[in-house]
Amino acid sequence: MTKNRSIYILGIESSCDDTSAAVICNGKVLSNVVANQEIHAKYGGVVPELASRAHQQNIVPVIQQALEQANIGKKDLKAIAFTRGPGLMGSLLVGTSFSKSLSQALNIPLIAVNHMQGHVLAHFIEDENQQKPPFPFLCLTISGGHTQIVKISSYASMEILGETIDDAVGEAFDKSAKILGLPYPGGPFIDKYAKLGNPTAFKFTKPKVDGLNFSFSGLKTGILYFVQKKVAENPDFIKENLHDICASIQATIIDILTDKMEAAVKQTGIKHFAIAGGVSANSGIREALKSFETKYGWTTYIPKFEYTTDNAAMIAIAGYFKFLEADFSTKNVIATARLKVHEN
Ligand code: KG4
Ligand code: ZN
């Protein structure tokens, strides 16, 4: 394929605390650079003001690096796709205003992408080792900000079947980790220690929520009270039982998620199930999902690790499908902190 027939799309992601730029060509990733913001760790959570400042510092070098790694120049780009929302307003504004200026300077189309659609569409990145889900399929999108089961009927048509009514599952992981004195973000630490522990050592109450919706705030409170009570009895309780506590928390969270996934398949009759978002990196969730292939005859789709947490390749692929439909934005497009997965 000659360079001329190649559709190079630059993706820019800045919705939360990762600044990312990626170049894809006809659906294949040529580069996917992510600058993580370490600064938030010492505050135990993302500080919005610091996040937007760090995006401003990172955005130019990250884009430069993405172009260099892809071995192309700015003039080769056919369009710029950027995250319009949902996310932190200050963070979104950095990516939005930069993308607008660059598209105007290069005189190429600007494509606004819904971050939640990006997570789902990461499954369509060209990769010989990854199978793409057929339409319609279900996707459990689980991240620090979201927990939802989505029915995907086409690249552009998505419907929320159920979602959290309070905390996101990533928050449940991170807040539980904080109670245990683990660093932020704690999800990967719980995953790591859970592998060494007994998942049935401790019992936590699962919430009762209607339909395909989720709730995690009660679980977090239950874990807090449980730990406080045990530590009052034995100050070394956490240290002596860390692996078992983590394994039990993770098993409860996985149970909550998989109960609703099973219900979603029953309700829709769709047996193609994908997972997306930062928490889909969790080894327990991946194992549980795989086991449903043999147990229930589902076909499951698990993204590559680098496309689970926030990244610009998923924004670029979502932008590529919009490019093929000539679904471009005007220069008046604005960043939007709240945006549902079906909204464009
Ligand atoms: O998608 P993401 O990078 O950012 C948001 O859009 O929120 O997700 C970040 C979340 C954090 O809560 C983090 O603790 C969680 O994903 N996470 C994990 C694992 N890796 C990341 N949670 C559990 N197990 C993991 N292995
Ligand atoms: Zn995300």
CSV table of C-alpha atoms and ligand atoms in Angstrom, one decimal:
chain,number,residue,atom,x,y,z
A,1,MET,CA,0.0,0.0,0.0
A,2,THR,CA,1.4,3.4,-0.9
A,3,LYS,CA,1.6,6.2,1.6
A,4,ASN,CA,-1.1,8.1,-0.3
A,5,ARG,CA,-3.8,5.4,0.1
A,6,SER,CA,-2.9,5.1,3.8
A,7,ILE,CA,-5.4,6.8,6.1
A,8,TYR,CA,-3.2,8.1,9.0
A,9,ILE,CA,-5.3,9.3,11.9
A,10,LEU,CA,-3.8,11.1,15.0
A,11,GLY,CA,-5.7,10.3,18.2
A,12,ILE,CA,-5.4,12.5,21.2
A,13,GLU,CA,-6.7,11.5,24.7
A,14,SER,CA,-6.7,13.8,27.7
A,15,SER,CA,-9.9,13.0,29.6
A,16,CYS,CA,-8.4,12.2,33.0
A,17,ASP,CA,-4.8,11.9,34.2
A,18,ASP,CA,-3.1,10.2,31.2
A,19,THR,CA,-1.9,12.3,28.2
A,20,SER,CA,-1.8,10.1,25.2
A,21,ALA,CA,-1.3,10.4,21.4
A,22,ALA,CA,-1.4,7.6,18.9
A,23,VAL,CA,-1.1,7.2,15.1
A,24,ILE,CA,-3.1,4.5,13.4
A,25,CYS,CA,-3.1,3.7,9.7
A,26,ASN,CA,-6.1,1.9,8.2
A,27,GLY,CA,-7.0,0.6,11.7
A,28,LYS,CA,-3.5,-0.6,12.6
A,29,VAL,CA,-1.6,1.0,15.5
A,30,LEU,CA,1.7,2.6,14.5
A,31,SER,CA,2.3,4.3,17.8
A,32,ASN,CA,0.5,4.7,21.1
A,33,VAL,CA,2.4,7.0,23.5
A,34,VAL,CA,1.0,7.4,27.1
A,35,ALA,CA,2.4,9.8,29.6
A,36,ASN,CA,1.2,8.8,33.1
A,37,GLN,CA,0.9,11.6,35.7
A,38,GLU,CA,2.8,10.3,38.8
A,39,ILE,CA,2.0,13.5,40.7
A,40,HIS,CA,-1.5,12.3,41.8
A,41,ALA,CA,-0.2,9.2,43.7
A,42,LYS,CA,0.8,11.3,46.8
A,43,TYR,CA,-2.7,12.8,47.0
A,44,GLY,CA,-4.4,9.4,46.9
A,45,GLY,CA,-6.5,10.4,43.8
A,46,VAL,CA,-6.5,12.6,40.7
A,47,VAL,CA,-6.3,16.3,41.5
A,48,PRO,CA,-8.1,18.0,38.5
A,49,GLU,CA,-6.1,21.2,38.6
A,50,LEU,CA,-2.8,19.3,38.6
A,51,ALA,CA,-4.0,17.0,35.8
A,52,SER,CA,-4.8,19.8,33.4
A,53,ARG,CA,-1.5,21.5,34.1
A,54,ALA,CA,0.4,18.3,33.4
A,55,HIS,CA,-1.6,17.7,30.2
A,56,GLN,CA,-0.4,21.2,29.0
A,57,GLN,CA,3.2,20.2,29.7
A,58,ASN,CA,2.9,16.7,28.1
A,59,ILE,CA,0.8,17.2,25.1
A,60,VAL,CA,3.4,18.6,22.6
A,61,PRO,CA,6.2,16.1,23.4
A,62,VAL,CA,3.7,13.2,23.5
A,63,ILE,CA,2.3,14.0,20.0
A,64,GLN,CA,5.8,14.6,18.7
A,65,GLN,CA,6.9,11.1,20.0
A,66,ALA,CA,3.8,9.5,18.5
A,67,LEU,CA,4.6,10.9,15.1
A,68,GLU,CA,8.2,9.9,15.3
A,69,GLN,CA,7.5,6.4,16.4
A,70,ALA,CA,5.0,6.1,13.5
A,71,ASN,CA,7.7,7.4,11.2
A,72,ILE,CA,5.4,10.0,9.6
A,73,GLY,CA,5.2,13.8,9.5
A,74,LYS,CA,2.3,16.0,10.3
A,75,LYS,CA,1.6,16.5,6.6
A,76,ASP,CA,0.8,12.8,6.2
A,77,LEU,CA,-2.1,13.0,8.7
A,78,LYS,CA,-5.6,12.7,7.2
A,79,ALA,CA,-7.6,13.7,10.4
A,80,ILE,CA,-7.3,14.4,14.1
A,81,ALA,CA,-9.5,12.5,16.5
A,82,PHE,CA,-9.7,13.7,20.1
A,83,THR,CA,-11.7,12.9,23.2
A,84,ARG,CA,-14.6,15.3,23.6
A,85,GLY,CA,-15.9,13.7,26.9
A,86,PRO,CA,-16.7,12.4,29.4
A,87,GLY,CA,-14.0,13.4,31.8
A,88,LEU,CA,-12.5,16.2,33.8
A,89,MET,CA,-13.3,19.5,32.2
A,90,GLY,CA,-9.9,21.1,32.6
A,91,SER,CA,-8.2,18.0,31.2
A,92,LEU,CA,-10.6,17.7,28.3
A,93,LEU,CA,-10.1,21.3,27.4
A,94,VAL,CA,-6.4,20.8,26.8
A,95,GLY,CA,-6.9,18.1,24.3
A,96,THR,CA,-9.9,19.8,22.7
A,97,SER,CA,-8.3,23.1,22.1
A,98,PHE,CA,-5.0,21.6,20.9
A,99,SER,CA,-6.8,19.3,18.5
A,100,LYS,CA,-8.8,22.2,17.1
A,101,SER,CA,-5.8,24.4,16.5
A,102,LEU,CA,-3.7,21.6,14.9
A,103,SER,CA,-6.5,20.5,12.6
A,104,GLN,CA,-7.0,24.2,11.5
A,105,ALA,CA,-3.2,24.6,11.0
A,106,LEU,CA,-3.0,21.5,8.9
A,107,ASN,CA,-6.3,22.1,7.2
A,108,ILE,CA,-7.5,18.5,7.9
A,109,PRO,CA,-10.8,17.2,9.4
A,110,LEU,CA,-11.4,17.3,13.2
A,111,ILE,CA,-13.2,14.3,14.7
A,112,ALA,CA,-14.8,14.4,18.2
A,113,VAL,CA,-14.8,11.0,20.0
A,114,ASN,CA,-16.8,9.9,22.9
A,115,HIS,CA,-14.3,8.3,25.3
A,116,MET,CA,-16.7,5.5,26.3
A,117,GLN,CA,-17.2,4.5,22.7
A,118,GLY,CA,-13.4,4.6,22.4
A,119,HIS,CA,-13.0,2.0,25.2
A,120,VAL,CA,-15.5,-0.3,23.3
A,121,LEU,CA,-14.1,0.2,19.8
A,122,ALA,CA,-10.5,-0.6,21.0
A,123,HIS,CA,-11.7,-4.2,20.2
A,124,PHE,CA,-11.6,-3.2,16.5
A,125,ILE,CA,-7.9,-2.3,16.4
A,126,GLU,CA,-6.3,-4.4,13.6
A,127,ASP,CA,-4.2,-7.1,15.3
A,128,GLU,CA,-3.6,-10.6,13.8
A,129,ASN,CA,-3.8,-12.2,17.3
A,130,GLN,CA,-7.1,-10.6,18.4
A,131,GLN,CA,-10.5,-11.7,17.2
A,132,LYS,CA,-13.0,-8.9,16.6
A,133,PRO,CA,-16.5,-9.2,18.1
A,134,PRO,CA,-19.4,-9.5,15.6
A,135,PHE,CA,-22.5,-7.1,15.9
A,136,PRO,CA,-24.5,-7.2,18.1
A,137,PHE,CA,-22.3,-7.9,21.1
A,138,LEU,CA,-22.3,-6.9,24.8
A,139,CYS,CA,-19.5,-5.1,26.5
A,140,LEU,CA,-18.8,-4.6,30.2
A,141,THR,CA,-16.9,-1.3,30.4
A,142,ILE,CA,-15.2,-1.1,33.8
A,143,SER,CA,-12.9,1.8,34.8
A,144,GLY,CA,-12.2,4.3,37.5
A,145,GLY,CA,-15.2,6.4,36.4
A,146,HIS,CA,-17.6,3.9,34.8
A,147,THR,CA,-19.3,0.6,35.2
A,148,GLN,CA,-21.7,-0.3,32.5
A,149,ILE,CA,-23.1,-3.1,30.3
A,150,VAL,CA,-23.5,-1.8,26.8
A,151,LYS,CA,-25.2,-3.4,23.8
A,152,ILE,CA,-23.3,-2.6,20.6
A,153,SER,CA,-25.2,-2.9,17.3
A,154,SER,CA,-22.7,-1.1,15.1
A,155,TYR,CA,-19.7,1.2,15.4
A,156,ALA,CA,-22.0,4.1,16.0
A,157,SER,CA,-25.0,2.5,17.7
A,158,MET,CA,-24.6,1.7,21.4
A,159,GLU,CA,-27.1,1.3,24.2
A,160,ILE,CA,-26.6,1.2,28.0
A,161,LEU,CA,-28.4,-1.9,29.4
A,162,GLY,CA,-27.2,-1.3,33.0
A,163,GLU,CA,-24.8,0.9,34.9
A,164,THR,CA,-23.6,1.8,38.4
A,165,ILE,CA,-26.0,3.8,40.5
A,166,ASP,CA,-23.1,5.1,42.7
A,167,ASP,CA,-19.4,4.2,42.7
A,168,ALA,CA,-17.6,2.8,39.7
A,169,VAL,CA,-15.9,-0.6,40.1
A,170,GLY,CA,-12.4,1.0,39.8
A,171,GLU,CA,-13.3,3.2,42.7
A,172,ALA,CA,-14.4,0.1,44.7
A,173,PHE,CA,-10.9,-1.4,44.0
A,174,ASP,CA,-9.1,1.9,44.8
A,175,LYS,CA,-11.1,2.8,47.9
A,176,SER,CA,-10.7,-0.7,49.3
A,177,ALA,CA,-7.0,-0.5,48.6
A,178,LYS,CA,-6.8,2.8,50.5
A,179,ILE,CA,-8.5,1.2,53.5
A,180,LEU,CA,-5.8,-1.4,53.5
A,181,GLY,CA,-3.1,1.3,53.2
A,182,LEU,CA,-2.1,0.4,49.7
A,183,PRO,CA,-0.8,3.1,47.2
A,184,TYR,CA,-3.1,4.8,44.6
A,185,PRO,CA,-4.3,3.6,42.2
A,186,GLY,CA,-4.8,0.4,44.3
A,187,GLY,CA,-6.6,-1.8,41.8
A,188,PRO,CA,-3.4,-3.4,40.4
A,189,PHE,CA,-2.2,-4.0,44.0
A,190,ILE,CA,-5.4,-5.8,45.0
A,191,ASP,CA,-5.1,-7.9,41.9
A,192,LYS,CA,-1.4,-8.8,42.7
A,193,TYR,CA,-2.0,-9.8,46.3
A,194,ALA,CA,-5.3,-11.6,45.5
A,195,LYS,CA,-3.3,-14.1,43.5
A,196,LEU,CA,-1.6,-15.2,46.7
A,197,GLY,CA,-4.7,-15.4,48.9
A,198,ASN,CA,-7.8,-17.4,49.6
A,199,PRO,CA,-10.9,-15.9,48.0
A,200,THR,CA,-13.3,-17.5,50.5
A,201,ALA,CA,-11.4,-16.4,53.6
A,202,PHE,CA,-13.7,-13.5,54.3
A,203,LYS,CA,-17.3,-12.8,53.3
A,204,PHE,CA,-18.6,-9.4,52.2
A,205,THR,CA,-22.2,-8.7,51.5
A,206,LYS,CA,-23.2,-8.3,47.8
A,207,PRO,CA,-25.6,-5.4,47.0
A,208,LYS,CA,-29.2,-6.1,45.8
A,209,VAL,CA,-29.8,-3.9,42.8
A,210,ASP,CA,-32.6,-4.1,40.3
A,211,GLY,CA,-32.1,-5.2,36.6
A,212,LEU,CA,-28.6,-4.9,35.1
A,213,ASN,CA,-27.6,-1.9,37.3
A,214,PHE,CA,-24.7,-2.1,39.8
A,215,SER,CA,-23.8,-0.6,43.2
A,216,PHE,CA,-20.5,-0.5,44.9
A,217,SER,CA,-20.7,2.1,47.7
A,218,GLY,CA,-22.2,-0.4,50.2
A,219,LEU,CA,-19.4,-2.9,49.6
A,220,LYS,CA,-16.8,-0.2,50.3
A,221,THR,CA,-18.5,0.7,53.6
A,222,GLY,CA,-18.8,-2.9,54.5
A,223,ILE,CA,-15.1,-3.4,53.9
A,224,LEU,CA,-14.3,-0.3,56.0
A,225,TYR,CA,-16.3,-1.5,59.0
A,226,PHE,CA,-15.0,-5.0,58.7
A,227,VAL,CA,-11.4,-3.8,58.7
A,228,GLN,CA,-11.9,-1.3,61.5
A,229,LYS,CA,-13.4,-4.0,63.7
A,230,LYS,CA,-10.7,-6.5,63.0
A,231,VAL,CA,-7.9,-4.0,63.5
A,232,ALA,CA,-9.4,-3.0,66.9
A,233,GLU,CA,-9.1,-6.6,67.9
A,234,ASN,CA,-5.7,-7.1,66.4
A,235,PRO,CA,-3.6,-4.1,65.2
A,236,ASP,CA,-1.6,-6.5,62.8
A,237,PHE,CA,-4.8,-7.9,61.2
A,238,ILE,CA,-4.1,-6.2,57.8
A,239,LYS,CA,-0.5,-7.2,57.6
A,240,GLU,CA,-1.2,-10.8,58.7
A,241,ASN,CA,-4.1,-11.3,56.3
A,242,LEU,CA,-3.4,-8.9,53.4
A,243,HIS,CA,-3.5,-11.6,50.7
A,244,ASP,CA,-6.7,-13.2,51.9
A,245,ILE,CA,-8.4,-9.8,52.3
A,246,CYS,CA,-7.5,-8.8,48.8
A,247,ALA,CA,-8.5,-12.2,47.4
A,248,SER,CA,-11.9,-12.0,49.2
A,249,ILE,CA,-12.6,-8.4,48.0
A,250,GLN,CA,-11.7,-9.2,44.4
A,251,ALA,CA,-13.8,-12.4,44.5
A,252,THR,CA,-16.8,-10.4,45.7
A,253,ILE,CA,-16.4,-7.7,43.1
A,254,ILE,CA,-16.0,-10.3,40.3
A,255,ASP,CA,-19.2,-12.1,41.6
A,256,ILE,CA,-21.1,-8.8,41.4
A,257,LEU,CA,-19.9,-8.2,37.9
A,258,THR,CA,-20.4,-11.7,36.5
A,259,ASP,CA,-24.0,-12.0,38.1
A,260,LYS,CA,-25.1,-9.1,36.0
A,261,MET,CA,-23.2,-10.3,32.9
A,262,GLU,CA,-25.1,-13.6,33.1
A,263,ALA,CA,-28.3,-11.7,33.5
A,264,ALA,CA,-27.5,-9.6,30.5
A,265,VAL,CA,-27.0,-12.6,28.3
A,266,LYS,CA,-30.2,-14.1,29.5
A,267,GLN,CA,-32.1,-10.9,28.8
A,268,THR,CA,-30.7,-10.3,25.3
A,269,GLY,CA,-29.8,-13.8,24.1
A,270,ILE,CA,-26.4,-12.3,22.9
A,271,LYS,CA,-23.5,-14.6,23.8
A,272,HIS,CA,-20.6,-12.5,22.5
A,273,PHE,CA,-19.2,-10.6,25.5
A,274,ALA,CA,-16.3,-8.2,25.5
A,275,ILE,CA,-14.7,-6.3,28.4
A,276,ALA,CA,-13.1,-2.9,28.2
A,277,GLY,CA,-11.7,-0.1,30.5
A,278,GLY,CA,-8.9,0.0,33.0
A,279,VAL,CA,-10.3,-2.7,35.4
A,280,SER,CA,-10.5,-5.2,32.5
A,281,ALA,CA,-6.8,-5.6,33.1
A,282,ASN,CA,-7.8,-7.5,36.3
A,283,SER,CA,-6.6,-11.1,36.1
A,284,GLY,CA,-9.5,-12.4,38.1
A,285,ILE,CA,-12.1,-10.9,35.8
A,286,ARG,CA,-10.2,-12.1,32.7
A,287,GLU,CA,-10.1,-15.7,34.1
A,288,ALA,CA,-13.8,-15.6,35.1
A,289,LEU,CA,-14.8,-14.4,31.6
A,290,LYS,CA,-12.7,-17.1,29.9
A,291,SER,CA,-14.3,-19.8,32.1
A,292,PHE,CA,-17.7,-18.7,30.7
A,293,GLU,CA,-16.6,-19.9,27.3
A,294,THR,CA,-16.7,-23.5,28.3
A,295,LYS,CA,-19.3,-23.1,31.0
A,296,TYR,CA,-21.9,-21.3,29.0
A,297,GLY,CA,-20.7,-21.4,25.4
A,298,TRP,CA,-20.0,-17.6,25.2
A,299,THR,CA,-17.4,-16.1,23.0
A,300,THR,CA,-15.4,-13.6,25.0
A,301,TYR,CA,-13.2,-10.7,23.8
A,302,ILE,CA,-10.5,-9.4,26.1
A,303,PRO,CA,-8.4,-6.4,24.8
A,304,LYS,CA,-4.7,-6.3,24.9
A,305,PHE,CA,-3.4,-4.8,28.1
A,306,GLU,CA,-2.2,-1.6,26.5
A,307,TYR,CA,-5.7,-0.8,25.2
A,308,THR,CA,-7.5,-1.4,28.5
A,309,THR,CA,-6.4,1.7,30.5
A,310,ASP,CA,-6.9,5.2,28.9
A,311,ASN,CA,-5.0,5.5,25.6
A,312,ALA,CA,-5.2,7.4,22.4
A,313,ALA,CA,-5.2,4.3,20.1
A,314,MET,CA,-8.8,3.7,21.1
A,315,ILE,CA,-9.7,7.3,20.3
A,316,ALA,CA,-7.9,7.0,16.9
A,317,ILE,CA,-9.7,3.8,15.9
A,318,ALA,CA,-13.1,5.4,16.9
A,319,GLY,CA,-12.1,8.4,14.9
A,320,TYR,CA,-11.2,6.2,11.9
A,321,PHE,CA,-14.7,4.7,11.7
A,322,LYS,CA,-16.1,8.2,11.8
A,323,PHE,CA,-13.6,9.3,9.1
A,324,LEU,CA,-14.9,6.5,6.8
A,325,GLU,CA,-18.4,8.0,7.3
A,326,ALA,CA,-17.2,11.6,6.8
A,327,ASP,CA,-18.6,12.3,10.3
A,328,PHE,CA,-16.5,15.4,11.1
A,329,SER,CA,-16.8,18.1,13.7
A,330,THR,CA,-17.0,21.8,13.2
A,331,LYS,CA,-14.5,24.1,14.9
A,332,ASN,CA,-17.3,25.0,17.3
A,333,VAL,CA,-17.3,21.6,19.0
A,334,ILE,CA,-16.9,21.8,22.8
A,335,ALA,CA,-15.6,19.5,25.5
A,336,THR,CA,-18.3,17.9,27.6
A,337,ALA,CA,-17.7,16.5,31.1
A,338,ARG,CA,-20.8,14.4,31.0
A,339,LEU,CA,-21.5,12.2,27.9
A,340,LYS,CA,-23.3,8.9,27.8
A,341,VAL,CA,-22.0,6.1,25.6
A,342,HIS,CA,-24.8,6.5,23.0
A,343,GLU,CA,-24.2,10.3,22.6
A,344,ASN,CA,-22.0,11.7,19.9
B,1,KG4,O1,-9.8,3.2,32.3
B,1,KG4,P1,-8.9,3.7,33.3
B,1,KG4,O2,-7.4,3.7,33.0
B,1,KG4,O3,-9.2,5.2,33.7
B,1,KG4,C1,-10.5,5.7,33.8
B,1,KG4,O4,-11.1,6.1,32.7
B,1,KG4,O5,-11.0,5.6,34.9
B,1,KG4,O6,-9.2,2.9,34.6
B,1,KG4,C2,-8.4,3.1,35.8
B,1,KG4,C3,-8.9,2.2,36.9
B,1,KG4,C4,-8.3,2.4,38.3
B,1,KG4,O7,-9.4,2.4,39.2
B,1,KG4,C5,-7.4,1.3,38.5
B,1,KG4,O8,-7.2,0.9,39.9
B,1,KG4,C6,-8.1,0.2,37.8
B,1,KG4,O9,-8.5,0.8,36.6
B,1,KG4,N1,-7.2,-1.0,37.5
B,1,KG4,C7,-7.4,-2.2,38.0
B,1,KG4,C8,-6.4,-3.0,37.5
B,1,KG4,N2,-5.6,-2.2,36.6
B,1,KG4,C9,-6.2,-1.0,36.6
B,1,KG4,N3,-8.3,-2.7,38.9
B,1,KG4,C10,-8.2,-4.0,39.2
B,1,KG4,N4,-7.2,-4.8,38.8
B,1,KG4,C11,-6.3,-4.4,37.9
B,1,KG4,N5,-5.4,-5.2,37.5
B,2,ZN,ZN,-11.4,5.5,30.5
